[in-house]
Amino acid sequence: MTPELLRHEHEGRDPALYFTRIVAEQDGEVVGVGGLGHDSFSFEEWRYGGRVAVQPQARGRGVGAALYAELLRRAQDRGARELRTMLSDLPQDRPGVAFLTARGFQPAWDRYESSLHTADVDLGAFGDLLRDVAAQGTELRPLAELRSDPDCDRRLYELDWLLFQDVPLGTELTRRSPEQWVRDELDDPDLRPELSFVAVDPARTDPLTGPYVGYSTIGWNAAGDYGYIGMTGVLREYRGRGLAKALKVAAMRALHAAGGGQIRTFNDAPNRAMIAMNEALGFRRTATRTRYELRLVPQGVDSGA
């Protein structure tokens, strides 16, 4: 997290959706923070996602419990029926997992984190793949070049929605407005347009996506000093041609040319095809991120009914 990213999230949040944030202060210093709100990506009026974090030196004093209790109260006042959050199986998250388990949260969905460093990959080995894609008449264009196209944002918005229909997310997907999607995705301060690529078929003139048939984005976490893949996908009729793999290779080559670095990617457990592709590219699993859920009985409802 960076101040710029936090400001972007705050200023770009959909005002139609509920969100609340609380902080814990001690001697004028913020020692804990909690947030809770609707998920614009998977919206249900009764479902809320949240997070509680406490400074290491302030843990073990009930700060996290107090923040959680207040967020839970606010959620229940709104008739919440489900709370969600996500933690990894890394050592630093074990106390958080114990905190959730003690409060009745249950693991509901796994997402695998994998990573590679461009210095550890023979990017020249994928030359034939890129030549095959080019021979098909498909161009891999940097997003930075396409943003000057007045139809770029609209086409990517439509393409993104079509691609996400086939991503196994374990939750119902909500379609954001075009304006909100652009704020969340294309105006993200972490996005690296010069490292993100769009597959373009010049012969295609679709009314929704135009010549765009797939894309892959790279963001850069400045605080953590690593890149991460946001979305990679190709339209159904263009699959089986190596396009998705080529998009990732193009991004990896661009990052390597810019000095190289680590790239992380995240795949839901049922997405076996993408997991296999990433392994073929050199990604190796580093963690499992689990979505934890707590089912609530709305106030005034008989739990035995």
mmCIF file of C-alpha atoms in Angstrom:
data_model
loop_
_atom_site.group_PDB
_atom_site.id
_atom_site.type_symbol
_atom_site.label_atom_id
_atom_site.label_comp_id
_atom_site.label_asym_id
_atom_site.label_seq_id
_atom_site.Cartn_x
_atom_site.Cartn_y
_atom_site.Cartn_z
ATOM 1 C CA MET A 1 0.000 0.000 0.000
ATOM 2 C CA THR A 2 1.168 3.537 -0.777
ATOM 3 C CA PRO A 3 -0.399 6.911 0.086
ATOM 4 C CA GLU A 4 -1.118 7.451 -3.618
ATOM 5 C CA LEU A 5 -2.927 4.139 -3.959
ATOM 6 C CA LEU A 6 -4.908 4.712 -0.768
ATOM 7 C CA ARG A 7 -5.969 8.149 -2.013
ATOM 8 C CA HIS A 8 -6.966 6.670 -5.391
ATOM 9 C CA GLU A 9 -9.109 4.020 -3.705
ATOM 10 C CA HIS A 10 -10.798 6.623 -1.500
ATOM 11 C CA GLU A 11 -11.476 9.176 -4.219
ATOM 12 C CA GLY A 12 -12.472 6.605 -6.840
ATOM 13 C CA ARG A 13 -14.843 4.555 -4.692
ATOM 14 C CA ASP A 14 -18.384 4.192 -6.043
ATOM 15 C CA PRO A 15 -20.469 6.566 -3.876
ATOM 16 C CA ALA A 16 -23.538 4.352 -4.350
ATOM 17 C CA LEU A 17 -21.886 1.560 -2.349
ATOM 18 C CA TYR A 18 -21.443 1.530 1.405
ATOM 19 C CA PHE A 19 -17.987 1.850 2.929
ATOM 20 C CA THR A 20 -16.817 2.763 6.414
ATOM 21 C CA ARG A 21 -13.350 3.089 7.933
ATOM 22 C CA ILE A 22 -12.261 3.400 11.561
ATOM 23 C CA VAL A 23 -8.876 3.943 13.181
ATOM 24 C CA ALA A 24 -7.425 3.258 16.606
ATOM 25 C CA GLU A 25 -5.167 5.951 18.021
ATOM 26 C CA GLN A 26 -2.771 5.896 20.955
ATOM 27 C CA ASP A 27 -0.827 8.978 22.039
ATOM 28 C CA GLY A 28 -1.616 10.652 18.722
ATOM 29 C CA GLU A 29 -0.387 7.745 16.618
ATOM 30 C CA VAL A 30 -2.560 5.477 14.490
ATOM 31 C CA VAL A 31 -1.967 1.948 15.758
ATOM 32 C CA GLY A 32 -4.794 0.153 13.982
ATOM 33 C CA VAL A 33 -7.215 0.559 11.106
ATOM 34 C CA GLY A 34 -10.318 -1.254 9.933
ATOM 35 C CA GLY A 35 -12.531 -0.964 6.891
ATOM 36 C CA LEU A 36 -15.776 -2.556 5.767
ATOM 37 C CA GLY A 37 -17.947 -2.119 2.719
ATOM 38 C CA HIS A 38 -19.688 -3.469 -0.331
ATOM 39 C CA ASP A 39 -17.642 -5.165 -3.017
ATOM 40 C CA SER A 40 -18.167 -3.430 -6.357
ATOM 41 C CA PHE A 41 -16.721 -6.513 -8.058
ATOM 42 C CA SER A 42 -19.289 -8.868 -6.509
ATOM 43 C CA PHE A 43 -22.111 -6.781 -5.095
ATOM 44 C CA GLU A 44 -24.946 -8.000 -2.918
ATOM 45 C CA GLU A 45 -26.661 -5.580 -0.534
ATOM 46 C CA TRP A 46 -26.242 -8.039 2.350
ATOM 47 C CA ARG A 47 -22.590 -8.985 1.668
ATOM 48 C CA TYR A 48 -19.658 -6.976 3.012
ATOM 49 C CA GLY A 49 -15.911 -7.323 2.753
ATOM 50 C CA GLY A 50 -13.454 -5.917 5.240
ATOM 51 C CA ARG A 51 -10.060 -5.903 6.834
ATOM 52 C CA VAL A 52 -8.507 -5.121 10.217
ATOM 53 C CA ALA A 53 -4.806 -4.356 10.687
ATOM 54 C CA VAL A 54 -2.885 -3.478 13.846
ATOM 55 C CA GLN A 55 0.670 -2.207 14.204
ATOM 56 C CA PRO A 56 2.968 -4.981 15.533
ATOM 57 C CA GLN A 57 3.894 -3.014 18.661
ATOM 58 C CA ALA A 58 0.211 -2.564 19.554
ATOM 59 C CA ARG A 59 -0.908 -6.180 19.186
ATOM 60 C CA GLY A 60 -2.075 -8.283 22.080
ATOM 61 C CA ARG A 61 -3.886 -5.357 23.725
ATOM 62 C CA GLY A 62 -7.367 -5.861 22.291
ATOM 63 C CA VAL A 63 -7.047 -3.194 19.590
ATOM 64 C CA GLY A 64 -7.933 -5.577 16.752
ATOM 65 C CA ALA A 65 -10.829 -7.052 18.726
ATOM 66 C CA ALA A 66 -12.235 -3.575 19.391
ATOM 67 C CA LEU A 67 -11.947 -2.557 15.729
ATOM 68 C CA TYR A 68 -13.599 -5.786 14.634
ATOM 69 C CA ALA A 69 -16.422 -5.451 17.161
ATOM 70 C CA GLU A 70 -17.239 -1.955 15.901
ATOM 71 C CA LEU A 71 -17.182 -3.005 12.238
ATOM 72 C CA LEU A 72 -19.364 -6.006 13.038
ATOM 73 C CA ARG A 73 -21.849 -3.742 14.817
ATOM 74 C CA ARG A 74 -22.057 -1.436 11.828
ATOM 75 C CA ALA A 75 -22.533 -4.365 9.457
ATOM 76 C CA GLN A 76 -25.263 -5.911 11.597
ATOM 77 C CA ASP A 77 -27.029 -2.562 11.848
ATOM 78 C CA ARG A 78 -27.287 -2.678 8.056
ATOM 79 C CA GLY A 79 -28.691 -6.213 8.008
ATOM 80 C CA ALA A 80 -25.513 -7.930 6.850
ATOM 81 C CA ARG A 81 -25.780 -11.664 6.198
ATOM 82 C CA GLU A 82 -22.191 -12.346 5.189
ATOM 83 C CA LEU A 83 -18.719 -10.960 5.876
ATOM 84 C CA ARG A 84 -15.670 -11.732 3.762
ATOM 85 C CA THR A 85 -11.948 -11.198 4.017
ATOM 86 C CA MET A 86 -8.806 -12.830 2.648
ATOM 87 C CA LEU A 87 -5.547 -13.999 4.229
ATOM 88 C CA SER A 88 -2.634 -16.112 3.062
ATOM 89 C CA ASP A 89 -0.972 -19.180 4.508
ATOM 90 C CA LEU A 90 2.294 -17.269 4.974
ATOM 91 C CA PRO A 91 3.710 -17.098 8.521
ATOM 92 C CA GLN A 92 2.874 -13.410 8.971
ATOM 93 C CA ASP A 93 -0.828 -14.139 8.446
ATOM 94 C CA ARG A 94 -1.144 -17.001 10.930
ATOM 95 C CA PRO A 95 -2.233 -14.741 13.819
ATOM 96 C CA GLY A 96 -4.890 -13.259 11.550
ATOM 97 C CA VAL A 97 -6.179 -16.691 10.597
ATOM 98 C CA ALA A 98 -6.430 -17.604 14.284
ATOM 99 C CA PHE A 99 -8.257 -14.313 14.927
ATOM 100 C CA LEU A 100 -10.822 -15.121 12.214
ATOM 101 C CA THR A 101 -11.249 -18.750 13.242
ATOM 102 C CA ALA A 102 -11.966 -17.744 16.840
ATOM 103 C CA ARG A 103 -14.794 -15.563 15.554
ATOM 104 C CA GLY A 104 -16.441 -18.220 13.421
ATOM 105 C CA PHE A 105 -15.011 -17.434 9.979
ATOM 106 C CA GLN A 106 -14.680 -20.425 7.675
ATOM 107 C CA PRO A 107 -12.368 -20.954 4.664
ATOM 108 C CA ALA A 108 -14.444 -20.787 1.492
ATOM 109 C CA TRP A 109 -12.200 -20.305 -1.549
ATOM 110 C CA ASP A 110 -8.511 -20.597 -2.439
ATOM 111 C CA ARG A 111 -6.457 -18.417 -4.749
ATOM 112 C CA TYR A 112 -2.881 -19.372 -5.576
ATOM 113 C CA GLU A 113 -0.067 -16.833 -5.712
ATOM 114 C CA SER A 114 2.886 -17.635 -7.976
ATOM 115 C CA SER A 115 5.928 -15.646 -8.980
ATOM 116 C CA LEU A 116 8.991 -15.523 -11.190
ATOM 117 C CA HIS A 117 11.872 -13.156 -11.837
ATOM 118 C CA THR A 118 12.521 -12.177 -15.433
ATOM 119 C CA ALA A 119 16.227 -12.865 -14.926
ATOM 120 C CA ASP A 120 15.420 -16.539 -14.286
ATOM 121 C CA VAL A 121 13.475 -17.058 -17.533
ATOM 122 C CA ASP A 122 14.905 -17.697 -20.999
ATOM 123 C CA LEU A 123 12.663 -15.239 -22.801
ATOM 124 C CA GLY A 124 14.338 -16.054 -26.103
ATOM 125 C CA ALA A 125 12.820 -19.537 -25.922
ATOM 126 C CA PHE A 126 9.409 -18.077 -26.760
ATOM 127 C CA GLY A 127 10.446 -16.607 -30.106
ATOM 128 C CA ASP A 128 8.572 -19.252 -32.108
ATOM 129 C CA LEU A 129 5.411 -18.575 -30.135
ATOM 130 C CA LEU A 130 5.501 -14.848 -30.911
ATOM 131 C CA ARG A 131 6.232 -15.535 -34.575
ATOM 132 C CA ASP A 132 3.286 -17.943 -34.792
ATOM 133 C CA VAL A 133 0.976 -15.305 -33.313
ATOM 134 C CA ALA A 134 2.235 -12.698 -35.754
ATOM 135 C CA ALA A 135 1.738 -15.147 -38.650
ATOM 136 C CA GLN A 136 -1.918 -15.429 -37.652
ATOM 137 C CA GLY A 137 -2.285 -11.710 -38.309
ATOM 138 C CA THR A 138 -2.681 -10.825 -34.641
ATOM 139 C CA GLU A 139 -0.747 -7.870 -33.251
ATOM 140 C CA LEU A 140 0.369 -7.497 -29.632
ATOM 141 C CA ARG A 141 0.137 -3.766 -28.922
ATOM 142 C CA PRO A 142 1.208 -1.987 -25.719
ATOM 143 C CA LEU A 143 -1.704 -0.443 -23.891
ATOM 144 C CA ALA A 144 0.278 2.791 -23.707
ATOM 145 C CA GLU A 145 0.000 3.115 -27.490
ATOM 146 C CA LEU A 146 -3.721 2.357 -27.630
ATOM 147 C CA ARG A 147 -4.946 4.770 -24.956
ATOM 148 C CA SER A 148 -4.878 7.559 -27.566
ATOM 149 C CA ASP A 149 -7.610 5.669 -29.451
ATOM 150 C CA PRO A 150 -10.906 7.371 -28.429
ATOM 151 C CA ASP A 151 -12.601 3.951 -28.429
ATOM 152 C CA CYS A 152 -9.896 2.193 -26.403
ATOM 153 C CA ASP A 153 -11.474 2.486 -22.949
ATOM 154 C CA ARG A 154 -14.927 1.442 -24.146
ATOM 155 C CA ARG A 155 -13.588 -1.533 -26.094
ATOM 156 C CA LEU A 156 -11.467 -2.750 -23.198
ATOM 157 C CA TYR A 157 -14.423 -2.372 -20.849
ATOM 158 C CA GLU A 158 -16.556 -4.602 -23.063
ATOM 159 C CA LEU A 159 -13.700 -7.051 -23.607
ATOM 160 C CA ASP A 160 -12.995 -7.319 -19.888
ATOM 161 C CA TRP A 161 -16.636 -8.159 -19.132
ATOM 162 C CA LEU A 162 -16.702 -10.888 -21.785
ATOM 163 C CA LEU A 163 -13.457 -12.418 -20.547
ATOM 164 C CA PHE A 164 -14.481 -12.486 -16.902
ATOM 165 C CA GLN A 165 -17.517 -14.626 -17.742
ATOM 166 C CA ASP A 166 -15.140 -17.577 -18.073
ATOM 167 C CA VAL A 167 -12.998 -16.933 -14.987
ATOM 168 C CA PRO A 168 -13.893 -19.303 -12.105
ATOM 169 C CA LEU A 169 -14.153 -16.819 -9.229
ATOM 170 C CA GLY A 170 -16.423 -18.683 -6.836
ATOM 171 C CA THR A 171 -18.684 -15.650 -6.585
ATOM 172 C CA GLU A 172 -21.244 -13.858 -8.709
ATOM 173 C CA LEU A 173 -19.706 -11.100 -10.804
ATOM 174 C CA THR A 174 -21.169 -7.586 -10.818
ATOM 175 C CA ARG A 175 -20.813 -5.369 -13.864
ATOM 176 C CA ARG A 176 -19.501 -1.957 -12.911
ATOM 177 C CA SER A 177 -20.358 1.148 -14.878
ATOM 178 C CA PRO A 178 -17.901 2.077 -17.653
ATOM 179 C CA GLU A 179 -16.794 5.121 -15.667
ATOM 180 C CA GLN A 180 -16.188 3.106 -12.499
ATOM 181 C CA TRP A 181 -14.335 0.392 -14.400
ATOM 182 C CA VAL A 182 -11.986 2.932 -15.996
ATOM 183 C CA ARG A 183 -11.308 4.534 -12.589
ATOM 184 C CA ASP A 184 -10.634 1.166 -10.986
ATOM 185 C CA GLU A 185 -8.600 -0.416 -13.758
ATOM 186 C CA LEU A 186 -7.131 1.971 -16.316
ATOM 187 C CA ASP A 187 -6.633 4.912 -13.947
ATOM 188 C CA ASP A 188 -5.061 2.726 -11.274
ATOM 189 C CA PRO A 189 -1.780 4.441 -10.313
ATOM 190 C CA ASP A 190 -0.113 1.010 -10.138
ATOM 191 C CA LEU A 191 -0.976 0.137 -13.760
ATOM 192 C CA ARG A 192 1.996 0.061 -16.142
ATOM 193 C CA PRO A 193 0.505 0.674 -19.611
ATOM 194 C CA GLU A 194 3.885 0.207 -21.285
ATOM 195 C CA LEU A 195 4.084 -3.326 -19.826
ATOM 196 C CA SER A 196 0.440 -4.224 -20.529
ATOM 197 C CA PHE A 197 -0.524 -5.611 -23.926
ATOM 198 C CA VAL A 198 -3.655 -5.924 -26.053
ATOM 199 C CA ALA A 199 -4.113 -8.572 -28.764
ATOM 200 C CA VAL A 200 -5.459 -6.844 -31.869
ATOM 201 C CA ASP A 201 -6.918 -8.514 -34.956
ATOM 202 C CA PRO A 202 -7.046 -5.758 -37.602
ATOM 203 C CA ALA A 203 -9.488 -7.813 -39.683
ATOM 204 C CA ARG A 204 -12.088 -7.907 -36.909
ATOM 205 C CA THR A 205 -14.743 -5.202 -36.578
ATOM 206 C CA ASP A 206 -16.865 -6.226 -33.622
ATOM 207 C CA PRO A 207 -19.384 -3.549 -32.538
ATOM 208 C CA LEU A 208 -18.419 -3.976 -28.866
ATOM 209 C CA THR A 209 -14.702 -4.747 -28.778
ATOM 210 C CA GLY A 210 -13.634 -3.645 -32.260
ATOM 211 C CA PRO A 211 -10.366 -5.392 -33.195
ATOM 212 C CA TYR A 212 -9.455 -6.147 -29.556
ATOM 213 C CA VAL A 213 -9.505 -9.894 -28.899
ATOM 214 C CA GLY A 214 -7.512 -10.256 -25.651
ATOM 215 C CA TYR A 215 -5.349 -8.420 -23.178
ATOM 216 C CA SER A 216 -3.002 -8.757 -20.224
ATOM 217 C CA THR A 217 -2.155 -6.064 -17.684
ATOM 218 C CA ILE A 218 0.834 -5.520 -15.440
ATOM 219 C CA GLY A 219 0.734 -3.366 -12.326
ATOM 220 C CA TRP A 220 3.754 -2.341 -10.285
ATOM 221 C CA ASN A 221 3.682 -2.353 -6.510
ATOM 222 C CA ALA A 222 6.153 0.408 -5.699
ATOM 223 C CA ALA A 223 6.158 -0.342 -1.966
ATOM 224 C CA GLY A 224 6.889 -4.019 -2.531
ATOM 225 C CA ASP A 225 9.077 -3.550 -5.622
ATOM 226 C CA TYR A 226 7.372 -6.198 -7.742
ATOM 227 C CA GLY A 227 5.018 -6.388 -10.697
ATOM 228 C CA TYR A 228 1.738 -8.262 -10.732
ATOM 229 C CA ILE A 229 -0.546 -9.537 -13.452
ATOM 230 C CA GLY A 230 -4.040 -8.111 -13.210
ATOM 231 C CA MET A 231 -6.087 -9.762 -15.943
ATOM 232 C CA THR A 232 -5.113 -12.027 -18.819
ATOM 233 C CA GLY A 233 -7.712 -13.391 -21.200
ATOM 234 C CA VAL A 234 -8.620 -14.039 -24.820
ATOM 235 C CA LEU A 235 -12.033 -14.238 -26.477
ATOM 236 C CA ARG A 236 -13.347 -17.782 -26.823
ATOM 237 C CA GLU A 237 -13.073 -17.953 -30.598
ATOM 238 C CA TYR A 238 -9.394 -16.961 -30.411
ATOM 239 C CA ARG A 239 -8.336 -19.498 -27.806
ATOM 240 C CA GLY A 240 -6.042 -22.393 -28.579
ATOM 241 C CA ARG A 241 -3.735 -20.185 -30.650
ATOM 242 C CA GLY A 242 -1.211 -19.299 -27.951
ATOM 243 C CA LEU A 243 -2.437 -15.701 -27.622
ATOM 244 C CA ALA A 244 -2.794 -15.591 -23.840
ATOM 245 C CA LYS A 245 0.690 -17.044 -23.382
ATOM 246 C CA ALA A 246 2.110 -14.648 -25.965
ATOM 247 C CA LEU A 247 0.565 -11.671 -24.174
ATOM 248 C CA LYS A 248 2.322 -12.639 -20.960
ATOM 249 C CA VAL A 249 5.605 -13.218 -22.780
ATOM 250 C CA ALA A 250 5.343 -9.769 -24.370
ATOM 251 C CA ALA A 251 4.841 -8.248 -20.910
ATOM 252 C CA MET A 252 7.759 -10.204 -19.454
ATOM 253 C CA ARG A 253 10.023 -9.096 -22.305
ATOM 254 C CA ALA A 254 8.983 -5.472 -21.863
ATOM 255 C CA LEU A 255 9.716 -5.623 -18.140
ATOM 256 C CA HIS A 256 13.070 -7.288 -18.776
ATOM 257 C CA ALA A 257 13.978 -4.552 -21.265
ATOM 258 C CA ALA A 258 13.047 -1.945 -18.631
ATOM 259 C CA GLY A 259 15.428 -3.453 -16.094
ATOM 260 C CA GLY A 260 13.637 -6.647 -15.099
ATOM 261 C CA GLY A 261 12.063 -7.686 -11.840
ATOM 262 C CA GLN A 262 9.747 -10.033 -10.054
ATOM 263 C CA ILE A 263 6.232 -10.697 -11.360
ATOM 264 C CA ARG A 264 3.465 -12.195 -9.261
ATOM 265 C CA THR A 265 0.222 -13.679 -10.526
ATOM 266 C CA PHE A 266 -2.920 -14.903 -8.789
ATOM 267 C CA ASN A 267 -5.185 -17.717 -9.980
ATOM 268 C CA ASP A 268 -8.280 -19.232 -8.429
ATOM 269 C CA ALA A 269 -7.856 -22.911 -7.640
ATOM 270 C CA PRO A 270 -10.291 -24.220 -10.331
ATOM 271 C CA ASN A 271 -8.548 -22.228 -13.092
ATOM 272 C CA ARG A 272 -6.349 -25.167 -14.053
ATOM 273 C CA ALA A 273 -5.703 -24.036 -17.625
ATOM 274 C CA MET A 274 -4.205 -20.699 -16.579
ATOM 275 C CA ILE A 275 -2.270 -22.308 -13.720
ATOM 276 C CA ALA A 276 -0.714 -24.786 -16.181
ATOM 277 C CA MET A 277 0.152 -21.972 -18.589
ATOM 278 C CA ASN A 278 1.849 -19.979 -15.844
ATOM 279 C CA GLU A 279 3.867 -23.016 -14.779
ATOM 280 C CA ALA A 280 5.015 -23.466 -18.385
ATOM 281 C CA LEU A 281 6.190 -19.849 -18.357
ATOM 282 C CA GLY A 282 8.244 -20.421 -15.207
ATOM 283 C CA PHE A 283 5.918 -19.263 -12.440
ATOM 284 C CA ARG A 284 6.203 -21.194 -9.185
ATOM 285 C CA ARG A 285 3.636 -21.191 -6.388
ATOM 286 C CA THR A 286 4.610 -19.146 -3.355
ATOM 287 C CA ALA A 287 1.423 -18.893 -1.278
ATOM 288 C CA THR A 288 -2.262 -19.725 -1.058
ATOM 289 C CA ARG A 289 -4.652 -16.880 -0.334
ATOM 290 C CA THR A 290 -7.897 -18.051 1.227
ATOM 291 C CA ARG A 291 -11.185 -16.214 1.306
ATOM 292 C CA TYR A 292 -12.785 -16.550 4.733
ATOM 293 C CA GLU A 293 -16.514 -16.039 5.213
ATOM 294 C CA LEU A 294 -18.745 -15.495 8.210
ATOM 295 C CA ARG A 295 -22.474 -16.080 7.857
ATOM 296 C CA LEU A 296 -24.597 -13.770 9.988
ATOM 297 C CA VAL A 297 -28.209 -13.908 11.078
ATOM 298 C CA PRO A 298 -29.766 -10.454 10.514
ATOM 299 C CA GLN A 299 -30.969 -8.799 13.672
ATOM 300 C CA GLY A 300 -34.596 -9.543 14.415
ATOM 301 C CA VAL A 301 -34.508 -12.874 12.554
ATOM 302 C CA ASP A 302 -34.988 -16.140 14.444
ATOM 303 C CA SER A 303 -31.807 -18.173 13.908
ATOM 304 C CA GLY A 304 -33.797 -21.385 14.282
ATOM 305 C CA ALA A 305 -36.252 -20.603 11.516
#
